[in-house]
Tab-separated table of C-alpha atoms in Angstrom:
chain	number	residue	atom	x	y	z
A	1	MET	CA	-0.085	0.102	-0.193
A	2	TYR	CA	1.259	3.461	-0.957
A	3	TYR	CA	1.256	5.876	1.966
A	4	GLY	CA	3.371	8.951	0.479
A	5	PHE	CA	5.750	8.818	3.489
A	6	ASP	CA	8.266	6.608	4.891
A	7	ILE	CA	6.073	4.542	7.609
A	8	GLU	CA	9.512	3.742	9.424
A	9	GLU	CA	10.234	7.088	9.984
A	10	LEU	CA	7.027	7.106	12.119
A	11	ALA	CA	8.500	4.405	14.152
A	12	ASP	CA	11.479	6.219	15.038
A	13	TYR	CA	8.985	9.012	16.747
A	14	PRO	CA	6.700	7.105	18.790
A	15	ASP	CA	5.851	9.822	21.295
A	16	LEU	CA	5.110	12.650	18.695
A	17	GLY	CA	1.890	13.873	20.835
A	18	SER	CA	3.775	13.638	24.007
A	19	ASP	CA	6.937	15.490	22.851
A	20	LEU	CA	4.597	18.038	22.123
A	21	ASP	CA	2.919	18.281	25.302
A	22	GLU	CA	6.002	18.570	27.197
A	23	SER	CA	7.082	21.405	24.922
A	24	ASP	CA	3.865	23.141	25.914
A	25	GLU	CA	4.435	22.522	29.368
A	26	GLU	CA	8.213	24.097	29.316
A	27	SER	CA	6.369	26.938	27.796
A	28	ASP	CA	4.199	27.546	30.371
A	29	GLU	CA	6.541	27.355	32.916
A	30	ASP	CA	8.863	30.018	31.141
A	31	ASP	CA	5.664	32.705	31.355
A	32	ASP	CA	5.865	32.115	34.753
A	33	ASP	CA	9.594	32.692	35.060
A	34	GLU	CA	10.041	35.805	37.060
A	35	ASP	CA	13.160	36.442	35.225
A	36	THR	CA	11.863	38.008	31.849
A	37	GLU	CA	15.539	38.351	30.632
A	38	ARG	CA	16.552	35.087	31.387
A	39	ARG	CA	13.915	33.706	29.272
A	40	ARG	CA	14.261	36.019	26.608
A	41	ASN	CA	18.166	34.982	26.155
A	42	ARG	CA	17.319	31.704	26.481
A	43	ARG	CA	14.798	31.674	23.607
A	44	ARG	CA	16.935	33.337	21.402
A	45	ARG	CA	19.910	31.077	21.645
A	46	THR	CA	17.432	27.872	20.791
A	47	GLN	CA	14.969	29.834	18.604
A	48	GLU	CA	15.925	28.544	14.787
A	49	ALA	CA	16.901	25.106	16.346
A	50	ASP	CA	13.472	24.977	18.084
A	51	GLU	CA	11.724	26.178	14.788
A	52	SER	CA	13.549	23.513	12.943
A	53	GLU	CA	12.446	20.862	15.503
A	54	ASP	CA	8.767	21.795	15.813
A	55	ARG	CA	8.230	22.075	11.754
A	56	GLU	CA	9.770	18.298	11.811
A	57	VAL	CA	7.574	17.400	14.873
A	58	VAL	CA	4.497	18.675	13.359
A	59	ARG	CA	5.252	17.169	9.778
A	60	LEU	CA	5.786	13.756	11.357
A	61	ARG	CA	2.617	14.280	13.500
A	62	LYS	CA	0.765	15.284	10.425
A	63	ASN	CA	1.982	11.754	8.766
A	64	LYS	CA	1.043	9.908	11.777
A	65	ALA	CA	-2.505	11.159	11.696
A	66	ALA	CA	-2.813	10.365	8.029
A	67	TYR	CA	-1.539	7.026	8.765
A	68	TYR	CA	-4.002	6.173	11.361
A	69	GLY	CA	-6.576	8.119	9.521
A	70	LYS	CA	-6.408	5.260	6.688
A	71	GLY	CA	-7.889	2.359	9.031
A	72	SER	CA	-6.468	-0.852	9.983
A	73	PHE	CA	-5.094	-3.503	7.799
A	74	HIS	CA	-3.454	-7.086	8.151
A	75	GLY	CA	0.194	-7.515	7.954
A	76	ILE	CA	1.935	-10.708	7.482
A	77	ALA	CA	0.503	-14.000	9.417
A	78	SER	CA	2.569	-14.898	11.967
A	79	GLY	CA	2.674	-18.711	10.835
A	80	TYR	CA	3.984	-17.336	7.564
A	81	LEU	CA	6.489	-15.097	9.289
A	82	MET	CA	7.579	-17.976	11.372
A	83	HIS	CA	8.380	-20.140	8.623
A	84	GLU	CA	10.321	-17.251	6.830
A	85	MET	CA	12.666	-16.764	9.735
A	86	SER	CA	13.318	-20.458	10.512
A	87	HIS	CA	13.838	-20.916	6.681
A	88	ALA	CA	16.511	-17.870	6.913
A	89	SER	CA	17.996	-20.007	9.817
A	90	HIS	CA	18.247	-23.255	7.746
A	91	LYS	CA	15.913	-24.369	10.680
A	92	ASN	CA	12.570	-25.107	8.950
A	93	ASN	CA	10.777	-28.560	8.789
A	94	ASN	CA	7.717	-30.194	6.997
A	95	GLU	CA	5.527	-28.891	10.404
A	96	ASN	CA	6.848	-25.228	10.115
A	97	LEU	CA	5.809	-25.208	6.200
A	98	TRP	CA	2.562	-26.789	6.817
A	99	MET	CA	1.740	-24.178	9.833
A	100	ALA	CA	2.877	-21.094	7.229
A	101	CYS	CA	0.112	-22.730	4.716
A	102	VAL	CA	-2.439	-22.823	7.609
A	103	ALA	CA	-1.794	-19.244	8.480
A	104	LEU	CA	-1.927	-17.851	4.852
A	105	THR	CA	-5.140	-19.688	4.197
A	106	ASP	CA	-6.544	-18.203	7.447
A	107	GLN	CA	-6.006	-14.847	6.232
A	108	PHE	CA	-7.639	-15.774	3.073
A	109	VAL	CA	-10.768	-17.132	3.784
A	110	HIS	CA	-11.437	-14.551	6.687
A	111	GLU	CA	-11.186	-11.846	3.980
A	112	ARG	CA	-8.002	-10.156	5.754
A	113	ILE	CA	-5.745	-9.874	2.794
A	114	SER	CA	-6.496	-9.147	-0.904
A	115	ASN	CA	-6.585	-11.968	-3.353
A	116	GLU	CA	-3.396	-10.462	-4.986
A	117	ARG	CA	-1.110	-10.309	-2.060
A	118	TYR	CA	-2.547	-14.052	-0.945
A	119	LEU	CA	-1.124	-15.158	-4.634
A	120	SER	CA	1.859	-13.337	-3.803
A	121	ASN	CA	2.545	-15.186	-0.652
A	122	PHE	CA	1.146	-18.515	-2.305
A	123	MET	CA	3.853	-18.596	-5.143
A	124	THR	CA	6.512	-18.132	-2.067
A	125	LEU	CA	5.409	-21.086	-0.164
A	126	GLU	CA	4.927	-23.145	-3.308
A	127	GLN	CA	8.770	-22.657	-4.258
A	128	HIS	CA	9.364	-23.734	-0.673
A	129	ILE	CA	7.371	-27.123	-1.279
A	130	ARG	CA	8.776	-27.462	-4.712
A	131	SER	CA	12.384	-27.334	-2.927
A	132	ALA	CA	11.332	-29.529	-0.374
A	133	GLY	CA	10.772	-32.297	-2.720
A	134	HIS	CA	7.066	-32.887	-1.571
A	135	LEU	CA	5.631	-32.666	-5.048
A	136	ASP	CA	8.210	-35.965	-6.461
A	137	VAL	CA	6.928	-38.406	-3.474
A	138	ALA	CA	5.954	-41.759	-4.649
A	139	ALA	CA	1.853	-42.372	-3.684
A	140	THR	CA	2.388	-46.172	-4.596
A	141	ALA	CA	5.113	-49.013	-4.469
A	142	THR	CA	5.390	-52.167	-6.434
A	143	LEU	CA	6.101	-55.432	-4.583
A	144	LYS	CA	7.927	-58.393	-6.088
A	145	ASP	CA	5.317	-59.890	-7.221
A	146	GLY	CA	3.629	-57.054	-9.471
A	147	THR	CA	1.145	-55.938	-6.823
A	148	LYS	CA	0.799	-52.081	-6.206
A	149	VAL	CA	0.193	-50.887	-2.798
A	150	ARG	CA	-0.083	-47.326	-1.484
A	151	VAL	CA	2.866	-46.030	0.341
A	152	PRO	CA	1.897	-44.067	3.575
A	153	ASP	CA	2.975	-40.369	3.553
A	154	VAL	CA	5.072	-39.380	6.569
A	155	MET	CA	4.229	-35.628	5.767
A	156	ARG	CA	3.410	-34.465	2.239
A	157	ILE	CA	2.282	-31.241	1.069
A	158	LYS	CA	0.487	-30.581	-2.039
A	159	VAL	CA	-0.363	-27.648	-3.868
A	160	ASP	CA	-3.680	-28.247	-5.350
A	161	GLU	CA	-6.956	-26.330	-6.266
A	162	GLU	CA	-9.508	-25.680	-3.843
A	163	PRO	CA	-13.315	-24.860	-4.449
A	164	ARG	CA	-14.984	-22.353	-2.226
A	165	LEU	CA	-17.020	-25.186	-1.059
A	166	MET	CA	-16.674	-25.011	2.895
A	167	LEU	CA	-15.796	-28.271	4.390
A	168	LEU	CA	-16.965	-30.411	1.124
A	169	ARG	CA	-14.934	-33.404	2.443
A	170	GLU	CA	-16.883	-33.280	5.633
A	171	TRP	CA	-20.360	-32.614	4.130
A	172	THR	CA	-22.448	-33.156	1.691
A	173	LEU	CA	-22.175	-31.350	-2.266
A	174	PHE	CA	-25.686	-30.354	-1.509
A	175	ASP	CA	-25.618	-29.109	1.719
A	176	SER	CA	-22.049	-27.477	0.864
A	177	MET	CA	-23.691	-25.827	-1.766
A	178	VAL	CA	-26.777	-24.650	-0.128
A	179	ASN	CA	-24.609	-23.092	2.916
A	180	SER	CA	-21.449	-21.624	1.678
A	181	SER	CA	-21.262	-18.138	1.412
A	182	TYR	CA	-19.983	-17.976	-2.141
A	183	THR	CA	-22.554	-20.311	-3.551
A	184	SER	CA	-25.504	-19.375	-1.455
A	185	THR	CA	-25.538	-15.597	-2.159
A	186	LYS	CA	-25.122	-16.290	-6.009
A	187	LEU	CA	-27.455	-18.829	-6.184
A	188	LYS	CA	-29.856	-17.212	-3.727
A	189	THR	CA	-30.461	-20.198	-1.773
A	190	TRP	CA	-33.081	-18.945	0.494
A	191	THR	CA	-35.891	-18.463	-1.962
A	192	ASP	CA	-37.548	-21.288	-3.374
A	193	ARG	CA	-36.401	-20.135	-7.170
A	194	GLY	CA	-32.782	-20.232	-5.553
A	195	MET	CA	-33.201	-24.289	-4.502
A	196	TYR	CA	-34.510	-24.536	-8.028
A	197	SER	CA	-31.708	-23.260	-9.744
A	198	LEU	CA	-29.554	-25.234	-7.501
A	199	LYS	CA	-30.990	-28.458	-8.367
A	200	LEU	CA	-30.973	-27.441	-12.005
A	201	LEU	CA	-27.364	-26.618	-11.883
A	202	LEU	CA	-26.721	-30.130	-10.266
A	203	ALA	CA	-28.600	-31.662	-13.393
A	204	ASN	CA	-26.827	-29.813	-15.946
A	205	MET	CA	-23.247	-31.261	-14.195
A	206	GLY	CA	-24.869	-34.661	-14.530
A	207	ILE	CA	-25.011	-35.182	-10.944
A	208	ALA	CA	-28.355	-36.789	-9.467
A	209	VAL	CA	-29.435	-34.643	-6.467
A	210	THR	CA	-30.071	-38.232	-4.254
A	211	GLU	CA	-26.053	-38.541	-4.879
A	212	ALA	CA	-25.135	-35.008	-4.032
A	213	GLN	CA	-27.042	-35.203	-0.969
A	214	GLN	CA	-24.852	-38.366	0.091
A	215	GLN	CA	-21.785	-37.726	2.272
A	216	PHE	CA	-18.786	-36.533	-0.247
A	217	PRO	CA	-16.857	-39.773	0.354
A	218	HIS	CA	-19.484	-41.735	-0.511
A	219	MET	CA	-20.173	-40.148	-3.937
A	220	LYS	CA	-19.010	-41.844	-6.860
A	221	THR	CA	-15.563	-41.769	-7.610
A	222	GLU	CA	-16.067	-40.401	-11.179
A	223	THR	CA	-17.983	-37.531	-9.929
A	224	ARG	CA	-15.436	-36.442	-7.027
A	225	ASN	CA	-12.466	-36.754	-9.561
A	226	ASN	CA	-14.685	-34.845	-12.254
A	227	LEU	CA	-15.827	-32.121	-9.983
A	228	LYS	CA	-13.659	-29.312	-11.065
A	229	SER	CA	-14.325	-30.023	-15.084
A	230	MET	CA	-18.034	-30.257	-14.072
A	231	PHE	CA	-18.055	-26.885	-12.539
A	232	GLU	CA	-16.312	-25.322	-15.383
A	233	GLN	CA	-18.653	-26.567	-17.985
A	234	ILE	CA	-21.462	-24.327	-16.205
A	235	GLN	CA	-19.457	-21.373	-14.627
A	236	ALA	CA	-20.508	-19.045	-17.534
A	237	SER	CA	-24.371	-19.654	-16.648
A	238	SER	CA	-23.777	-20.105	-12.820
A	239	GLY	CA	-21.577	-17.075	-12.613
A	240	PHE	CA	-19.028	-19.575	-10.500
A	241	THR	CA	-16.202	-17.764	-12.596
A	242	ASP	CA	-13.929	-17.884	-9.696
A	243	LEU	CA	-15.207	-20.794	-7.607
A	244	TYR	CA	-11.799	-22.673	-7.459
A	245	TYR	CA	-8.376	-20.856	-5.724
A	246	ARG	CA	-4.956	-22.397	-5.509
A	247	SER	CA	-4.350	-23.692	-1.691
A	248	PHE	CA	-2.750	-26.366	-0.077
A	249	GLN	CA	-3.367	-30.069	1.377
A	250	ARG	CA	-1.774	-32.291	3.458
A	251	PHE	CA	-1.153	-36.097	3.272
A	252	HIS	CA	-0.331	-38.144	6.400
A	253	GLY	CA	-0.001	-41.548	6.927
A	254	TYR	CA	-2.852	-43.238	5.814
A	255	ASN	CA	-5.117	-40.926	6.925
A	256	PRO	CA	-7.395	-39.018	4.442
A	257	LYS	CA	-5.972	-35.822	3.089
A	258	VAL	CA	-6.678	-32.518	4.605
A	259	SER	CA	-6.973	-29.088	2.956
A	260	ALA	CA	-5.658	-26.139	4.842
A	261	ALA	CA	-8.931	-24.445	4.749
A	262	ASP	CA	-10.416	-27.300	6.718
A	263	VAL	CA	-8.099	-27.017	9.132
A	264	VAL	CA	-8.430	-23.162	9.439
A	265	PHE	CA	-12.355	-23.544	9.771
A	266	GLY	CA	-12.010	-26.843	12.105
A	267	VAL	CA	-9.659	-24.796	14.464
A	268	SER	CA	-11.301	-21.673	14.339
A	269	ALA	CA	-14.675	-23.016	15.387
A	270	ILE	CA	-12.973	-25.109	18.263
A	271	LEU	CA	-11.141	-21.845	19.726
A	272	GLU	CA	-14.773	-20.104	18.980
A	273	SER	CA	-16.974	-22.534	20.752
A	274	TYR	CA	-18.925	-21.845	23.360
A	275	VAL	CA	-18.096	-22.848	26.873
A	276	GLU	CA	-19.938	-21.847	29.806
A	277	ALA	CA	-17.960	-20.231	31.896
A	278	THR	CA	-18.879	-20.593	35.855
A	279	GLN	CA	-17.109	-18.786	38.318
A	280	GLU	CA	-14.995	-21.762	39.511
A	281	HIS	CA	-14.161	-23.146	36.261
A	282	GLY	CA	-14.413	-20.434	33.747
A	283	SER	CA	-10.844	-19.736	32.884
A	284	TYR	CA	-9.721	-23.374	32.976
A	285	ALA	CA	-12.596	-24.141	30.411
A	286	PHE	CA	-11.478	-21.295	27.794
A	287	ALA	CA	-7.591	-22.446	28.639
A	288	ASN	CA	-9.106	-26.181	27.234
A	289	GLN	CA	-10.432	-24.812	24.348
A	290	PHE	CA	-7.450	-23.347	23.178
A	291	TRP	CA	-4.972	-26.828	24.115
A	292	ASP	CA	-8.033	-28.613	22.084
A	293	ALA	CA	-7.370	-26.310	19.064
A	294	TYR	CA	-3.401	-26.710	19.560
A	295	MET	CA	-3.952	-30.292	19.495
A	296	ALA	CA	-6.305	-30.217	16.550
A	297	LEU	CA	-3.433	-28.553	14.493
A	298	ASN	CA	-1.154	-31.782	15.023
A	299	ALA	CA	-1.406	-34.234	12.098
A	300	ASP	CA	-1.812	-37.104	14.112
A	301	SER	CA	-5.135	-35.443	15.893
A	302	LEU	CA	-7.149	-36.314	13.039
A	303	ARG	CA	-10.341	-37.075	15.640
A	304	GLU	CA	-10.022	-33.572	17.513
A	305	LEU	CA	-9.778	-32.037	14.040
A	306	VAL	CA	-12.992	-33.527	12.814
A	307	ALA	CA	-14.348	-32.468	15.828
A	308	GLY	CA	-13.914	-29.118	14.998
A	309	MET	CA	-15.222	-29.398	11.366
A	310	HIS	CA	-18.309	-30.777	12.381
A	311	LEU	CA	-18.953	-28.076	14.826
A	312	ALA	CA	-17.550	-25.682	11.938
A	313	ILE	CA	-20.927	-27.108	9.999
A	314	LYS	CA	-23.082	-26.133	12.939
A	315	VAL	CA	-21.851	-22.426	12.735
A	316	GLN	CA	-21.940	-22.320	9.168
A	317	ARG	CA	-25.506	-23.551	8.976
A	318	ALA	CA	-26.077	-20.682	11.500
A	319	ILE	CA	-24.605	-17.940	9.439
A	320	HIS	CA	-26.945	-18.870	6.531
A	321	ARG	CA	-30.420	-19.485	8.248
A	322	GLN	CA	-29.802	-16.125	10.451
A	323	GLY	CA	-28.573	-14.446	7.138
A	324	CYS	CA	-31.215	-15.702	5.052
A	325	TYR	CA	-33.824	-14.699	8.138
A	326	ALA	CA	-32.181	-11.274	8.247
A	327	ILE	CA	-32.550	-10.673	4.406
A	328	MET	CA	-36.372	-11.799	4.217
A	329	ARG	CA	-36.907	-9.492	7.200
A	330	ARG	CA	-35.670	-6.283	5.729
A	331	GLU	CA	-36.506	-4.127	8.993
A	332	ILE	CA	-33.546	-5.905	11.151
A	333	ILE	CA	-31.172	-4.466	8.882
A	334	ARG	CA	-30.913	-0.792	9.142
A	335	SER	CA	-28.946	1.296	6.974
A	336	THR	CA	-27.247	4.516	7.589
A	337	ARG	CA	-24.932	6.864	5.265
A	338	ALA	CA	-21.892	5.375	6.071
A	339	PHE	CA	-22.592	1.774	6.953
A	340	ARG	CA	-25.671	-0.883	7.607
A	341	TYR	CA	-25.880	-2.300	11.018
A	342	LEU	CA	-27.960	-5.031	12.822
A	343	ILE	CA	-28.611	-6.062	16.766
A	344	LEU	CA	-29.501	-9.866	16.876
A	345	ASP	CA	-31.244	-11.155	19.727
A	346	MET	CA	-30.415	-14.143	21.632
A	347	THR	CA	-31.397	-17.226	20.368
A	348	PRO	CA	-29.929	-20.856	20.155
A	349	GLU	CA	-28.439	-20.090	16.664
A	350	THR	CA	-27.072	-16.887	17.668
A	351	GLU	CA	-25.152	-18.432	20.572
A	352	LEU	CA	-23.029	-20.225	17.868
A	353	LEU	CA	-22.567	-16.668	15.978
A	354	ALA	CA	-21.813	-14.633	19.143
A	355	HIS	CA	-17.978	-14.854	18.675
A	356	PRO	CA	-15.737	-12.243	16.475
A	357	LEU	CA	-14.496	-14.475	13.810
A	358	SER	CA	-18.260	-15.998	12.936
A	359	LEU	CA	-20.153	-12.868	13.083
A	360	THR	CA	-17.334	-11.524	10.777
A	361	ARG	CA	-18.279	-14.261	8.300
A	362	PHE	CA	-21.983	-13.677	8.954
A	363	CYS	CA	-21.426	-9.848	7.917
A	364	TYR	CA	-19.457	-11.117	4.976
A	365	PHE	CA	-22.203	-13.223	3.903
A	366	LEU	CA	-24.867	-10.310	4.456
A	367	MET	CA	-22.548	-8.110	2.372
A	368	ASP	CA	-22.552	-10.585	-0.455
A	369	ALA	CA	-26.271	-11.063	-0.581
A	370	LEU	CA	-27.010	-7.625	-0.612
A	371	ARG	CA	-24.704	-6.992	-3.607
A	372	GLU	CA	-26.307	-9.873	-5.366
A	373	LEU	CA	-29.868	-8.522	-4.775
A	374	GLY	CA	-28.490	-5.133	-6.346
A	375	HIS	CA	-28.042	-3.279	-3.206
A	376	PRO	CA	-24.818	-0.521	-3.300
A	377	SER	CA	-21.882	-2.072	-1.134
A	378	LYS	CA	-21.691	-0.624	2.377
A	379	PRO	CA	-19.604	-1.558	5.266
A	380	ILE	CA	-21.511	-3.567	7.770
A	381	LEU	CA	-21.688	-3.381	11.915
A	382	CYS	CA	-23.203	-6.596	13.730
A	383	SER	CA	-23.864	-6.712	17.639
A	384	ALA	CA	-24.927	-9.982	19.394
A	385	PRO	CA	-25.229	-11.007	23.050
A	386	ILE	CA	-22.564	-12.886	24.285
A	387	PRO	CA	-23.231	-16.636	25.524
A	388	GLY	CA	-23.063	-16.789	29.563
A	389	ASP	CA	-23.370	-13.192	29.518
A	390	PRO	CA	-26.484	-11.623	27.965
A	391	LYS	CA	-25.972	-8.450	29.616
A	392	SER	CA	-22.858	-7.998	27.370
A	393	HIS	CA	-22.711	-7.495	23.580
A	394	VAL	CA	-19.758	-8.236	21.259
A	395	ILE	CA	-19.762	-5.920	18.360
A	396	VAL	CA	-18.075	-6.754	14.902
A	397	GLY	CA	-17.454	-4.427	12.335
A	398	VAL	CA	-16.812	-5.441	8.559
A	399	SER	CA	-15.111	-2.722	5.791
A	400	GLN	CA	-14.955	-3.352	2.262
A	401	ARG	CA	-13.098	-6.135	0.939
A	402	LEU	CA	-9.502	-5.377	0.364
A	403	ARG	CA	-8.197	-4.746	-3.195
A	404	ILE	CA	-4.685	-4.492	-4.548
A	405	GLY	CA	-3.874	-0.404	-4.364
A	406	ALA	CA	-6.574	0.144	-1.728
A	407	GLN	CA	-6.225	3.829	0.267
A	408	HIS	CA	-8.796	2.546	3.349
A	409	GLY	CA	-8.739	-0.248	5.258
A	410	ASN	CA	-11.068	-0.821	8.404
A	411	LYS	CA	-12.047	2.519	10.006
A	412	PHE	CA	-14.539	0.816	12.504
A	413	GLY	CA	-11.546	0.370	15.080
A	414	LEU	CA	-10.633	4.231	15.166
A	415	ALA	CA	-13.891	5.151	15.777
A	416	PHE	CA	-14.910	2.362	18.111
A	417	ARG	CA	-12.819	3.183	21.253
A	418	THR	CA	-13.542	7.044	20.791
A	419	VAL	CA	-17.102	6.382	21.111
A	420	ALA	CA	-16.670	4.249	23.971
A	421	GLN	CA	-14.551	6.553	25.800
A	422	ASN	CA	-17.425	9.546	25.015
A	423	LEU	CA	-19.922	8.001	26.049
A	424	GLY	CA	-18.204	6.764	29.450
A	425	ALA	CA	-19.071	3.052	28.825
A	426	GLN	CA	-17.468	0.100	29.910
A	427	TYR	CA	-15.529	-1.510	27.098
A	428	SER	CA	-13.167	-4.208	26.334
A	429	GLY	CA	-10.908	-4.944	23.159
A	430	ASP	CA	-11.330	-8.280	21.846
A	431	ALA	CA	-8.321	-10.425	20.680
A	432	PHE	CA	-5.820	-8.364	18.790
A	433	GLU	CA	-8.601	-7.016	16.330
A	434	SER	CA	-9.170	-3.059	16.562
A	435	SER	CA	-12.959	-3.579	14.875
A	436	TRP	CA	-14.088	-5.919	17.713
A	437	ILE	CA	-15.429	-4.793	20.959
A	438	ARG	CA	-17.408	-5.892	24.118
A	439	LEU	CA	-19.817	-3.498	25.380
A	440	LYS	CA	-22.634	-3.647	28.212
A	441	LYS	CA	-26.143	-4.190	26.114
A	442	GLU	CA	-27.716	-0.778	27.738
A	443	ASP	CA	-24.719	0.996	25.903
A	444	VAL	CA	-25.257	-0.670	22.476
A	445	THR	CA	-27.484	1.545	20.987
A	446	SER	CA	-26.406	4.656	21.578
A	447	PHE	CA	-23.046	3.225	20.680
A	448	MET	CA	-24.256	2.470	17.187
A	449	LEU	CA	-25.693	6.203	16.382
A	450	GLU	CA	-22.238	7.493	17.945
A	451	VAL	CA	-20.437	5.503	15.538
A	452	GLN	CA	-22.655	6.648	12.491
A	453	GLU	CA	-22.250	10.354	13.697
A	454	ILE	CA	-18.188	9.761	13.384
A	455	LEU	CA	-18.207	7.698	10.075
A	456	SER	CA	-20.647	10.071	8.387
A	457	SER	CA	-18.781	13.412	9.126
């Protein structure tokens, strides 16, 4: 991104505001000094130096304000950065490489980086995969009698095309197309006409609805192997022009292959799974969620990962149902000049959504659906009651999708803290995201109105 000034220069002056405040305090002290002549001589000696320094501080302070005014962007994924560091120190291994693949995919599927930036980092990791010899590993071996047997993979990473059909290998093709944000919003599967279009699409692909409703591993081998070519045949009529994207898959032992996107959704669901926080066991419960997610990243812990994937499927179903309900009930989504917003009520499905990442995906689902319906694209603000603490709400602000050369990022984070402080409300940030915030229920409505005032000005 182009800023028009050197960002590293700002890092050398982290306390620009305090520098100016201190100089103001010194001036006040000098004004109170009874020795006027001494003060006059002192100012005369340092006048030129002070003027030059003040101009520099003012310039840097202006650049700093311009930098923060552009909103928040995501930097390099920590897993990707750790692999680069281990590679530079010649201590890289397959596990670090796979973690880098997962970290990059996490940024992509959660809309944290642009497509162009994803492809750039993807090509770097692909080169590392080629250098490690993963692409040339034999999948079968021939015994002395001529019998071919499968060779277990100790740990192999493969670059392949991945469909934007969420958790397809753990779901059915039909349900994945109904609930995945990409296909659901394009087909409008919340309407009878949309469901008819889906069934007609499957017929044009040569796939029976009964087969599409089977678990994906149980479908015909020919159908599974030729699925990409089948989608390519109908992409012009369906609008699925970018259904597939380049991604990573992991092979380990005799376990089925796992895609990086599946790992991201499974681990994220475990981290955000609702555990009722009691006074006695609350902190331990949330710590257990973290360690369960950590175990799911292990190649040998397939059972934990599959459990996370099934939980992610439940969350995606809730996103689809709540999104469809909000779209059909137009009064739920309120529109202002700067953004749209909605406040969810406490329901069993809301408990699944009342987590920052799940709410973020919910907002992007609404954004895509409204765009497909012909509405102008706007940022979305969503609030949901926190499970176990209905008197508190988690609020998530989602800006426009990033594009290469974007001049502005997510500006909600700039407004959230200012508004909460102006209202005198009790608030806390959520994780490392400035556009996630927790508030008391009674402050939510006034908070929304104040954010509207700031972003509309």
